[in-house]
Each structure stands twice: as structure tokens, then as C-alpha cells.
Coordinates of N, CA, C and O and ligand atoms in Angstrom, one line a residue:
X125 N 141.2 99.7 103.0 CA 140.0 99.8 103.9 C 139.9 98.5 104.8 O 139.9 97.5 104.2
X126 N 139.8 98.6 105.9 CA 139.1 97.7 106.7 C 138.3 97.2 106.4 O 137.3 97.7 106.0
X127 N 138.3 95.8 106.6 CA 136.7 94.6 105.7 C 136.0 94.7 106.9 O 136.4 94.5 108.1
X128 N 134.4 95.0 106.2 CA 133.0 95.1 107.0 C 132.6 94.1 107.3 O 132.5 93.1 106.6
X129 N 132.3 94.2 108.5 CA 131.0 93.1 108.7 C 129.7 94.4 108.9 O 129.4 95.4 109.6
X130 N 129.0 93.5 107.7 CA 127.7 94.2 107.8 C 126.4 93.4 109.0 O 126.5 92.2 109.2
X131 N 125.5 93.9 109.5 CA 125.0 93.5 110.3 C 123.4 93.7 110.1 O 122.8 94.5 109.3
X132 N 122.8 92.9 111.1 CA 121.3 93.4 110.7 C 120.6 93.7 111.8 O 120.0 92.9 112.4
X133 N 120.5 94.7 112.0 CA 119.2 96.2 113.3 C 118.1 96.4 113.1 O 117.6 96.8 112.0
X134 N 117.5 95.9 114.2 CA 115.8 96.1 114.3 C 115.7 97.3 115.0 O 116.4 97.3 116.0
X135 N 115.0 98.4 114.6 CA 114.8 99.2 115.8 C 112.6 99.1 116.0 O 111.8 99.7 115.3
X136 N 112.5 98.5 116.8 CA 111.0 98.4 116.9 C 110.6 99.2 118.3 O 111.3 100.0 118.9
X137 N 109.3 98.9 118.9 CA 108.7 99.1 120.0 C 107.4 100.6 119.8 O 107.0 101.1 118.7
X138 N 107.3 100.8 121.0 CA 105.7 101.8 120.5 C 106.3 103.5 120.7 O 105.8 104.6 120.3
X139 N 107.3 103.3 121.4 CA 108.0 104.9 121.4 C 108.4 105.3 120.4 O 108.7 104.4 119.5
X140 N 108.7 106.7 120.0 CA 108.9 107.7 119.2 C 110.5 107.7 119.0 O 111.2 108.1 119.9
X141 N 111.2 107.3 117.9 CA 112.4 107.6 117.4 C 113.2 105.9 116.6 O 114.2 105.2 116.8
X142 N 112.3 105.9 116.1 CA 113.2 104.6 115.3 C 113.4 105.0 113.9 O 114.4 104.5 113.4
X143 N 112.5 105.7 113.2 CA 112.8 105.8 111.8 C 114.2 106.9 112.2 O 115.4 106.8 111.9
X144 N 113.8 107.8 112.8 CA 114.8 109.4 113.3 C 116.2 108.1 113.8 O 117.4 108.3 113.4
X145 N 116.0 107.2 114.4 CA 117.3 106.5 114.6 C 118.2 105.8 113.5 O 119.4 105.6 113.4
X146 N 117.1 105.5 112.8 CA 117.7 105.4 111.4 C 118.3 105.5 110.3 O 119.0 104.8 109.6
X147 N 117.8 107.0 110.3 CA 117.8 108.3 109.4 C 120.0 108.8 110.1 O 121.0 109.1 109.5
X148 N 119.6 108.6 111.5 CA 120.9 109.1 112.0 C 122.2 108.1 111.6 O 123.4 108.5 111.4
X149 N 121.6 106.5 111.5 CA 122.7 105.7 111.0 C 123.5 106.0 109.6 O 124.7 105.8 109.2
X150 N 122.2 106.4 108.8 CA 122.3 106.9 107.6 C 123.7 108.1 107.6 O 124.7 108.0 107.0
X151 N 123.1 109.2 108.4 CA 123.8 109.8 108.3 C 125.5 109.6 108.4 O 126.5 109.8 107.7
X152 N 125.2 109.2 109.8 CA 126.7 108.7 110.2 C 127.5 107.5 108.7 O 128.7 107.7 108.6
X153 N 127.2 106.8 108.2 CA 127.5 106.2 107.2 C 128.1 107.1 106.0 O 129.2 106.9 105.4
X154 N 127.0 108.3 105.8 CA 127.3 109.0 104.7 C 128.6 109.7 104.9 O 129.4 110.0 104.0
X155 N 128.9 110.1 106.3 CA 130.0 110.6 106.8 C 131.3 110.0 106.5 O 132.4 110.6 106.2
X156 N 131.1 108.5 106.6 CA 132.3 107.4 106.5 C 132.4 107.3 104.5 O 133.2 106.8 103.7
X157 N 131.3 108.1 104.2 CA 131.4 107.9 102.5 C 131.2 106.8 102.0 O 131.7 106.3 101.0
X158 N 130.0 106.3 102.8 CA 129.7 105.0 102.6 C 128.0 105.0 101.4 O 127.3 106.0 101.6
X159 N 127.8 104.7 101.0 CA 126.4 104.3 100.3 C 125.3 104.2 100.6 O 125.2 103.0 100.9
X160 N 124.4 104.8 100.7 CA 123.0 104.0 101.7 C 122.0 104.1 100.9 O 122.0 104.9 100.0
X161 N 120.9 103.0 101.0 CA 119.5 102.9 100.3 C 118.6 103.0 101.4 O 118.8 102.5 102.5
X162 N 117.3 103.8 100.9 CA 115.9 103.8 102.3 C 115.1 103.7 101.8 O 114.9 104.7 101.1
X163 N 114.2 102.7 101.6 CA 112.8 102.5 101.2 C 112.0 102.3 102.4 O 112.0 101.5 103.3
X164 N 111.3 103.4 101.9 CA 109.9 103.6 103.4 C 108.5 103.1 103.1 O 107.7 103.6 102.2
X165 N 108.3 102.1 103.8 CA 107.0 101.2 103.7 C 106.0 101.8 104.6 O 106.1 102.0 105.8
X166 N 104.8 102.3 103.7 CA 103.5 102.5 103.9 C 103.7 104.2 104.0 O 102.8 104.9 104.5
X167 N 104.8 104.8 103.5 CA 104.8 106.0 103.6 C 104.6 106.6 101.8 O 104.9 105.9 100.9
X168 N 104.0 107.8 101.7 CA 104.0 108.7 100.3 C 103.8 109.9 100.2 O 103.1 110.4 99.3
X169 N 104.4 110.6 101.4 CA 104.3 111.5 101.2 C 105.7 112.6 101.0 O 106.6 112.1 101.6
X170 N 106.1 113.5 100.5 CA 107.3 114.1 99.8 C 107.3 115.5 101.2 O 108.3 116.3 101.4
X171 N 106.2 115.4 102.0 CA 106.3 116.6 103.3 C 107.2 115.7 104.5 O 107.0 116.1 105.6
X172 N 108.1 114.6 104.2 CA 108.4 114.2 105.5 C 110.0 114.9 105.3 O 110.6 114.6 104.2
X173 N 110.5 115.6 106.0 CA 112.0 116.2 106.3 C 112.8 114.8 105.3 O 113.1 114.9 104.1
X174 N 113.0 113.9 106.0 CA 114.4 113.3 105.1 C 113.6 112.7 104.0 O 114.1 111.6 103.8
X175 N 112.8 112.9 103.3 CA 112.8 113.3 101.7 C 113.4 114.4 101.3 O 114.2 114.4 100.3
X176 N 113.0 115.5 102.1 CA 113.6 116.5 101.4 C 114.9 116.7 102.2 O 114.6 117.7 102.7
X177 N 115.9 116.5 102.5 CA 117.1 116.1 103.0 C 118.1 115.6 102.3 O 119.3 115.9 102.3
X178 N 117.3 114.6 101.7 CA 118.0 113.2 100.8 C 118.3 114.4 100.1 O 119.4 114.9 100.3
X179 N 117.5 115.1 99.4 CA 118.2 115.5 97.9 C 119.1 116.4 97.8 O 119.5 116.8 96.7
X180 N 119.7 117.0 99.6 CA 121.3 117.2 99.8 C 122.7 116.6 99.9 O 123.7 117.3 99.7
X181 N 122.6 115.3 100.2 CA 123.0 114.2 100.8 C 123.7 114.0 99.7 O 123.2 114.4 98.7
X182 N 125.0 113.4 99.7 CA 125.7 112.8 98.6 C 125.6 110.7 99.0 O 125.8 110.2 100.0
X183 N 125.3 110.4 98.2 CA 125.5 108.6 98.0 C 124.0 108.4 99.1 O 124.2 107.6 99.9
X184 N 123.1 108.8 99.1 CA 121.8 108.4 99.7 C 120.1 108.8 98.7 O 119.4 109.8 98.5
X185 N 120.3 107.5 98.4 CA 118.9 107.3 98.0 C 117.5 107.1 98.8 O 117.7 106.2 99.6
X186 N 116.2 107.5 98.8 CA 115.0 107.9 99.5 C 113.8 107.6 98.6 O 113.3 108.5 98.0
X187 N 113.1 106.1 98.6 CA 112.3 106.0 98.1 C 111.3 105.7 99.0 O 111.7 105.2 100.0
X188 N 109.9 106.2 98.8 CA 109.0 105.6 99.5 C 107.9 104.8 98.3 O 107.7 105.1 97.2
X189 N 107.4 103.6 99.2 CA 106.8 102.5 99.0 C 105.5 102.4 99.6 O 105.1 101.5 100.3
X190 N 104.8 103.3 99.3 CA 103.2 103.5 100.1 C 102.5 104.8 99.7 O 103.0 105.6 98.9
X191 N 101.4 104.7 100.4 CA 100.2 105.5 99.8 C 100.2 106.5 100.9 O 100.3 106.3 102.1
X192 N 100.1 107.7 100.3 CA 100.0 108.9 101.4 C 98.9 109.4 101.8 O 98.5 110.5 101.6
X193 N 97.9 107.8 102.8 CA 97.3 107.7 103.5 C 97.3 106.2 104.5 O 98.3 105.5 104.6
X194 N 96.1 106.1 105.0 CA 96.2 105.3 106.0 C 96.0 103.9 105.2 O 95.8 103.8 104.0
X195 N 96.0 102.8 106.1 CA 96.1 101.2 105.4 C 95.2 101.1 106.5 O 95.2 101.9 107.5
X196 N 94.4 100.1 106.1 CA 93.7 99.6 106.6 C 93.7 98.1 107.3 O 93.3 97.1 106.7
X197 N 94.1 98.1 108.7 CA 94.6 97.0 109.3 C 94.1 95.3 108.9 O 92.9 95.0 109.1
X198 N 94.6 94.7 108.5 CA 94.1 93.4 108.6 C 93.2 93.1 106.6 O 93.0 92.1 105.9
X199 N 92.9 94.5 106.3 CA 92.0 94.5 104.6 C 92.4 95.3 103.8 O 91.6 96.0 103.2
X200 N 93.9 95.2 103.7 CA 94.6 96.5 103.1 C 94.1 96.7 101.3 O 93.8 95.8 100.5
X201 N 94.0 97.8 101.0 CA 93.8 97.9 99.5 C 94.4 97.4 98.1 O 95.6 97.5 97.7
X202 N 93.3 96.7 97.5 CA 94.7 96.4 96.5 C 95.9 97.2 95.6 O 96.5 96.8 94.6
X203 N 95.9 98.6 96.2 CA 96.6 99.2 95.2 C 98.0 99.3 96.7 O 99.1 99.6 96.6
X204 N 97.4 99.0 97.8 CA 98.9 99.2 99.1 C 99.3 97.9 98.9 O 100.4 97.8 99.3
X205 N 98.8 96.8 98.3 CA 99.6 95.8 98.3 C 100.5 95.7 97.3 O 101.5 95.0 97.3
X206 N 100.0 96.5 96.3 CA 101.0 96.1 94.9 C 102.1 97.3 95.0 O 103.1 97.3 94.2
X207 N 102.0 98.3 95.9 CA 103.0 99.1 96.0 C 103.9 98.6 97.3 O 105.1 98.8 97.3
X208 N 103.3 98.0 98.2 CA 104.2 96.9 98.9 C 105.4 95.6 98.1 O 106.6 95.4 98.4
X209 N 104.6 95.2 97.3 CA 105.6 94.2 96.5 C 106.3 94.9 95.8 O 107.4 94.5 95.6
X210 N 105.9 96.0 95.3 CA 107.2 97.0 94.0 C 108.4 97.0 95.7 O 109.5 96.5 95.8
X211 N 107.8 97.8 96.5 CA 109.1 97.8 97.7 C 110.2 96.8 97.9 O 111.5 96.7 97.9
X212 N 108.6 95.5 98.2 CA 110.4 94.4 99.0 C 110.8 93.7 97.7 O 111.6 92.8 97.9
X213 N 110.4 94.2 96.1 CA 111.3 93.5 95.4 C 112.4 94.4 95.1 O 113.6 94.1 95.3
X214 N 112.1 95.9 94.8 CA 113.3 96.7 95.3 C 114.3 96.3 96.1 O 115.4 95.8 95.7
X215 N 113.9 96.3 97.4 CA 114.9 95.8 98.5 C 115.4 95.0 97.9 O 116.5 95.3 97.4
X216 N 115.0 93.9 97.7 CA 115.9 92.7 97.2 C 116.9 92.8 95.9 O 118.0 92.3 95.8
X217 N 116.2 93.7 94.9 CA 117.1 94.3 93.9 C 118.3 94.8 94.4 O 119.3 94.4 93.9
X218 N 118.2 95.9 95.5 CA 119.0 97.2 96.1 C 120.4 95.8 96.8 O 121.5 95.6 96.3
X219 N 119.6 95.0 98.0 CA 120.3 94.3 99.0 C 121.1 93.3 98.1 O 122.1 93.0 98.7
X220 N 121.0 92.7 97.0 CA 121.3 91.9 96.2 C 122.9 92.7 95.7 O 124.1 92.5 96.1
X221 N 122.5 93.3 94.9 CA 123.2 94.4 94.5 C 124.6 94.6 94.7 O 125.6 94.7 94.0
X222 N 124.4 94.5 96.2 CA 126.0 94.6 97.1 C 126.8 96.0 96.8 O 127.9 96.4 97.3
X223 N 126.0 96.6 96.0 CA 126.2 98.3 95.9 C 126.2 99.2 97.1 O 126.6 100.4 97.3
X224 N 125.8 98.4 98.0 CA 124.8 99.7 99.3 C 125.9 99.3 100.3 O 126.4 98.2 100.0
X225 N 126.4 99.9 101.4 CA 127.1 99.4 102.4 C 125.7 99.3 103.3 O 125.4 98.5 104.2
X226 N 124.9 100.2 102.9 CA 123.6 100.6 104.8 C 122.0 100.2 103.6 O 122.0 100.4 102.3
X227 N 121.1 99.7 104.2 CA 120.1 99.5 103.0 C 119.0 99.4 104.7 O 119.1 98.6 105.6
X228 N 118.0 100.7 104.7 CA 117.1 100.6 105.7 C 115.8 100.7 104.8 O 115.5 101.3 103.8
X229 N 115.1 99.7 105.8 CA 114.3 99.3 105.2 C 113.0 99.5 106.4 O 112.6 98.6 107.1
X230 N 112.5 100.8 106.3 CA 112.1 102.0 107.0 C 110.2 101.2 107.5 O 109.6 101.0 106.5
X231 N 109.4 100.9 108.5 CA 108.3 100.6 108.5 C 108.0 99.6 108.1 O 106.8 99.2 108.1
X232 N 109.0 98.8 107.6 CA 108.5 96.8 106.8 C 108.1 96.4 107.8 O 107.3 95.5 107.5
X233 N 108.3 96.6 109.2 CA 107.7 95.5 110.3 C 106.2 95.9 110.5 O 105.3 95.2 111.0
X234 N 106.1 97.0 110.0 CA 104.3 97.9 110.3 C 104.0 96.6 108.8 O 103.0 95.9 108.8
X235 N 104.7 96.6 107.9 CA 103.6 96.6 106.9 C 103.9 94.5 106.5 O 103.7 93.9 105.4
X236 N 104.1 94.1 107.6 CA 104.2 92.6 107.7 C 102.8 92.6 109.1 O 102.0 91.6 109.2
X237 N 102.8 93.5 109.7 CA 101.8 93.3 110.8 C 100.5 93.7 110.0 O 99.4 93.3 110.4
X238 N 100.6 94.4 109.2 CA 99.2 94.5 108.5 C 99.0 93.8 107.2 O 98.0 94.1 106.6
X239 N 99.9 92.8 106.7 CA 99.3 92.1 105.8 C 100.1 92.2 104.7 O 100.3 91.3 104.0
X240 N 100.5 93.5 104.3 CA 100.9 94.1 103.1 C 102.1 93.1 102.6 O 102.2 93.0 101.4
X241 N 103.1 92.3 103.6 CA 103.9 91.6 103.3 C 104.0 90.4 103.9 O 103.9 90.5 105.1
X242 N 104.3 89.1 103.4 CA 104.6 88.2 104.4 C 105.8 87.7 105.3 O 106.9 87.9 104.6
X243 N 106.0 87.3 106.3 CA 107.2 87.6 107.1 C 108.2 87.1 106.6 O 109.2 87.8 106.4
X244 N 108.3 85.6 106.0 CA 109.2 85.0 105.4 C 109.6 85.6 104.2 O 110.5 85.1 103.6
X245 N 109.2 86.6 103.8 CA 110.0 87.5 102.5 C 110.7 88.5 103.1 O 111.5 89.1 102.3
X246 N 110.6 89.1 104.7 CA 111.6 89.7 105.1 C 112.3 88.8 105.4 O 113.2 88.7 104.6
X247 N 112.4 87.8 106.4 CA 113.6 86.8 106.8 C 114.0 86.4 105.4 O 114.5 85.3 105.4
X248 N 113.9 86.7 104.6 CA 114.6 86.0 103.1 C 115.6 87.2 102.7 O 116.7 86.9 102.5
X249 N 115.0 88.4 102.7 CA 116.5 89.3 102.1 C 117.2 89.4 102.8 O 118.2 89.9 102.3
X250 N 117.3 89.2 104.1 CA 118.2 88.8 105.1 C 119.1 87.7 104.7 O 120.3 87.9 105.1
X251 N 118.8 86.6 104.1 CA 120.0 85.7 103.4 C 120.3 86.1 102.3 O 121.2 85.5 101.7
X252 N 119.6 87.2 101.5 CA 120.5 87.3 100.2 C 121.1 88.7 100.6 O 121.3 89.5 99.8
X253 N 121.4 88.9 101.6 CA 122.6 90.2 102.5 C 124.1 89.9 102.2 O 124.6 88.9 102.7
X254 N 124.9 91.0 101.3 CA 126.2 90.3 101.6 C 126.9 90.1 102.7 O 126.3 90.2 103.7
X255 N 127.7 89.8 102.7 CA 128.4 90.1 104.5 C 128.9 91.4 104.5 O 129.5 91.7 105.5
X256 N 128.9 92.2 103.8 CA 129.3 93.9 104.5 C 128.6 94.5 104.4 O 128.8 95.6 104.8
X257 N 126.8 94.2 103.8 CA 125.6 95.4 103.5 C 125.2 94.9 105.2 O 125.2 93.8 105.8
X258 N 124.6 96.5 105.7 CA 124.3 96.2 106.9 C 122.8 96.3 106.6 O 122.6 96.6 105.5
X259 N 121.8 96.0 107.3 CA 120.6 96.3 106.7 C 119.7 96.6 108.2 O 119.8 95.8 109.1
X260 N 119.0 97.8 108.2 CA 118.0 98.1 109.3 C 116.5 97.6 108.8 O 116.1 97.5 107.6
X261 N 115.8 97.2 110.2 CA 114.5 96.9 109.4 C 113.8 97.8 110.8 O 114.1 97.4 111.9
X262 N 113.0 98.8 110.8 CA 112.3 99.7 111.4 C 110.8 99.5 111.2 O 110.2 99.4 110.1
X263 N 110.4 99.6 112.6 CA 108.9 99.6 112.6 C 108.3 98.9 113.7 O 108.9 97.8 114.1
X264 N 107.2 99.3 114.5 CA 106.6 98.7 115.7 C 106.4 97.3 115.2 O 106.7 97.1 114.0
X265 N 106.0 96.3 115.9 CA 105.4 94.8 115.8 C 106.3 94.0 114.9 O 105.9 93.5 113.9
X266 N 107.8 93.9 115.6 CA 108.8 93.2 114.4 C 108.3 91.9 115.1 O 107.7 91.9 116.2
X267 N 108.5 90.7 114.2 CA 108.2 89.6 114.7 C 109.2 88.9 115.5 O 110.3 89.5 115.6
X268 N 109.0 87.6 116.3 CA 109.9 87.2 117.3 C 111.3 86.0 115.9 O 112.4 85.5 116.0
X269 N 110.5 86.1 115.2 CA 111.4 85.3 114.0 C 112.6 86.2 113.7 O 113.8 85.8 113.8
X270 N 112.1 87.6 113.2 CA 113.3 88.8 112.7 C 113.8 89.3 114.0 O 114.9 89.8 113.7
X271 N 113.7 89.5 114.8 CA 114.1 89.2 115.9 C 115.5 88.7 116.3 O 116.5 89.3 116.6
X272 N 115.4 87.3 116.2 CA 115.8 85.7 116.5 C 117.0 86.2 115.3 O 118.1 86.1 115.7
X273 N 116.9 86.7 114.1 CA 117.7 86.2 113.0 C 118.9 87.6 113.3 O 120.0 87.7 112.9
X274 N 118.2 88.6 114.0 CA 118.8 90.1 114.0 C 120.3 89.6 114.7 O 120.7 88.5 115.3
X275 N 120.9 90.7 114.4 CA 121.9 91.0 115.5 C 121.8 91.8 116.6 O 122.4 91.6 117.6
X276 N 121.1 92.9 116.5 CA 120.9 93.8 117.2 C 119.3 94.7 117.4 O 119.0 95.8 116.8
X277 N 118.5 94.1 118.0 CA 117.0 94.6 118.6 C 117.4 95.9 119.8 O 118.2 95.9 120.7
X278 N 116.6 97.1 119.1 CA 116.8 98.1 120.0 C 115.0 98.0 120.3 O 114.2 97.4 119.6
X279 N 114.7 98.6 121.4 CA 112.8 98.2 122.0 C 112.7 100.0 122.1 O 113.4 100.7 122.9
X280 N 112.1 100.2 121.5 CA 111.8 101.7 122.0 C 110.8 101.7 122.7 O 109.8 100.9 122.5
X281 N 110.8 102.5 123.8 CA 109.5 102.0 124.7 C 108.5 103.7 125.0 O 109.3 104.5 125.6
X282 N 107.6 104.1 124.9 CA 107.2 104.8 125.4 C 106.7 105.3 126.4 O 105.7 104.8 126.8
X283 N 107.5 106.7 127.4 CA 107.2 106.6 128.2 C 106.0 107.9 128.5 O 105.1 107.9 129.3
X284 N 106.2 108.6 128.0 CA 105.0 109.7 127.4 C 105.8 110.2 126.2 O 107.0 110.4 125.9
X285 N 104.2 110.4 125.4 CA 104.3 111.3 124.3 C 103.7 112.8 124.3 O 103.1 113.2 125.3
X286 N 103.8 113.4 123.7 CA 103.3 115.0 123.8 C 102.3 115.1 122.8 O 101.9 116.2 122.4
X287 N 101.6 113.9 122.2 CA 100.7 113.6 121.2 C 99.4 113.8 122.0 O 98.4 114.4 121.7
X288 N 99.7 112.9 123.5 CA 98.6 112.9 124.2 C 98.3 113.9 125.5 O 97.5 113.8 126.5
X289 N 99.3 115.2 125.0 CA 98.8 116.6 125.8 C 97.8 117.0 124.6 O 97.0 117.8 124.9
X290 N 97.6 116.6 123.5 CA 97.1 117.7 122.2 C 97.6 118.4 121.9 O 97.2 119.6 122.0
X291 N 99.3 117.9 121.1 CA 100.1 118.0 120.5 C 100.1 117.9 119.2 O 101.2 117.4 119.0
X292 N 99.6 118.1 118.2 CA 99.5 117.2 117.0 C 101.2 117.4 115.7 O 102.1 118.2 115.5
X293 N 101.0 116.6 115.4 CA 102.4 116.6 114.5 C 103.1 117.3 114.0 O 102.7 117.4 112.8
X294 N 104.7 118.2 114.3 CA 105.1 119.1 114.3 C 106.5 118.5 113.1 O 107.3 117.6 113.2
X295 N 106.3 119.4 112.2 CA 107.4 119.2 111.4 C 108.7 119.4 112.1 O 109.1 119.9 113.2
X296 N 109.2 119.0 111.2 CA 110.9 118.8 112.0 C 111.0 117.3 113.2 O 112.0 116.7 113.5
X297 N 109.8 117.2 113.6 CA 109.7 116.7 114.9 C 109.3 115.0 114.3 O 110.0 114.0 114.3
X298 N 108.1 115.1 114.0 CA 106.6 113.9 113.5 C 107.6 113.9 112.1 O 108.5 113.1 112.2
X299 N 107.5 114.8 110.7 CA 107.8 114.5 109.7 C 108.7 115.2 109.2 O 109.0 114.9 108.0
Ligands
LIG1389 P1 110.3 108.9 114.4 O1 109.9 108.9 112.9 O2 110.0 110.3 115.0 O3 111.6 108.4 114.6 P2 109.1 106.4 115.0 O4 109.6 105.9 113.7 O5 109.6 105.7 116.2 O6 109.3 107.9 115.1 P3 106.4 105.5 114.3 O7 106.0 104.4 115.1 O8 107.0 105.2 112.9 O9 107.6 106.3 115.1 O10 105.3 106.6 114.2 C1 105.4 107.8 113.4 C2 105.2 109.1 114.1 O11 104.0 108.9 114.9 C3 106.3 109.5 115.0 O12 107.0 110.6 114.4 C4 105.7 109.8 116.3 O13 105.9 111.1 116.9 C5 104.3 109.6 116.1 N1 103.9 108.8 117.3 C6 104.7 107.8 117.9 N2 104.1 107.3 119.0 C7 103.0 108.0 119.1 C8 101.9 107.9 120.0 N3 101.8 107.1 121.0 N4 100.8 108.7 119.8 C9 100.8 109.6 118.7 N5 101.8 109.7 117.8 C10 102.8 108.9 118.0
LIG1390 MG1 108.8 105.3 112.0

């Protein structure tokens, strides 16, 4: 086999398709027969499509790391924080590991902008990364630090959504 360089992808910004761009790397990996881990920050719910997907998938694991409700910006609950820390010590368990070729790490920029984590514990599993685990970090409001350390910042930008005809969230589509 060809030796990897693994790398590290932000996909942020306020438009629609970064976890779905994710989910696609995922895929494409699983294709190459490669290994992937996904822990989704601030999510809990089992109605989102690649939950129930995962459990077709060969070599792809789907954990979520949150409450299947809203957080509360800036005064999060203490039961979202302690299911935030079970996450990024996962991550670090998973990324340590050197098991995973792909390890996305789904909403951690949402849940560093609201408190639930502090930034320097994402820029930290980023050095305990082997050099062939590639690792995604998804989510609006990545900071200019993970950024800076990325290799690769995609900006999703919105240019209309169908949310704001009174659209409301369409499976397959939202979850
Ligand atoms: P997707 O999961 O579809 O790839 P995403 O990860 O880029 O989208 P998030 O910022 O995580 O999007 O938001 C989650 C969901 O909220 C998305 O499925 C999206 O359709 C919806 N959403 C995104 N932008 C808006 C918006 N401006 N107004 C309402 N809903 C939105
Ligand atoms: Mg998302």
C-alpha cells in the first residue's frame, strides 16, 4: 500500500452541507476499505439518516455526543458538558489509537463556540494525530487558531436557504 499522509479539514461557515460533506468523505474512504470514526457533538438523536446508515456500512462507527435538544449558548447545562467531555476524550481515545485512517469529528467547532469545550483541547488532538489518521473537524464558528493549524479550510457560505421560504426540515435533506 501506498504510505498516507493523513491530514486535517475544517469544513465551517453558515451554509448548508458540511456535516453531508463529511459523511461523503466517509464514504469515499469506506470505498478505499479504509476505517472511519464519527462522533457528533451536540447531536442525540437516532432520526438523523447517517445513524441509521452507519449500521450498513462496513468499518464505520457513529457515535453521537449530545443531547437531543437545544444548548444553550454561552450557559450550557451541566449534563451537555459532561457529555461533551465523554466526546473529546473519545476522540482522543479513537485519534490516539492510530486504528482509524478518517476520525470526523462532526459539530466540535459549534460546541467550542458555546462553551461545551475549550479550543486548546481541540488544537491538542490534532498533535496526538498520527501522520496517516486524517481527521475532519465540522461546524460553523471554527476558530482562526484551528484554522491556522488545518490544512485544508472549506467556508461554506450561504447563499439562500429554503428554510427561509417556510421550509422546515426535510428528512433525507436536514437529517
Ligand atoms: P448538512 O448537515 O445538511 O450537511 P451543515 O452541517 O452544513 O448541513 P449545520 O450548520 O450543521 O449544517 O446545520 C444543521 C442543519 O440546519 C442543516 O441540515 C441545514 O439544512 C440547517 N440549516 C443550515 N443553515 C440554515 C439556515 N440558515 N436556516 C435554517 N436552517 C439551516
Ligand atoms: Mg452540521
Amino acid at each position: 500500500m501506498k504510505s498516507k499522509k493523513g491530514l486535517v479539514l475544517v469544513y465551517t461557515g453558515n451554509g448548508k452541507g458540511k456535516t453531508t460533506a463529511a459523511f461523503g468523505l466517509a464514504l469515499r474512504a469506506i470505498g478505499h476499505g479504509e476505517k472511519v470514526y464519527m462522533i457528533q457533538f451536540m447531536k442525540g438523536s437516532p432520526d438523523y439518516g447517517e445513524v441509521q446508515a452507519a449500521k450498513y456500512l462496513p468499518n464505520f462507527q457513529l457515535v453521537q455526543k449530545g443531547r437531543d435538544c437545544f444548548v444553550k449558548k454561552g450557559n450550557p447545562a451541566p449534563e451537555d458538558l459532561k457529555i461533551a467531555r465523554e466526546g473529546i476524550e473519545l476522540a482522543r481515545d479513537v485519534i490516539s489509537s492510530g486504528e482509524y485512517d478518517l476520525v470526523i469529528l462532526d459539530e466540535i467547532n459549534v460546541a467550542v463556540d458555546y462553551g461545551l469545550i475549550p479550543e486548546e483541547e481541540v488544537l491538542n488532538l490534532i498533535d496526538l494525530k498520527p501522520e496517516r489518521t486524517t481527521l475532519v473537524l465540522t461546524g460553523r464558528y471554527a476558530t482562526e487558531k484551528l484554522m491556522e493549524k488545518a490544512d485544508m479550510v472549506s467556508e461554506v457560505k450561504e447563499i439562500k436557504h429554503h428554510y427561509k421560504k417556510g421550509i422546515s426540515a426535510q428528512p433525507g435533506i436536514e437529517y
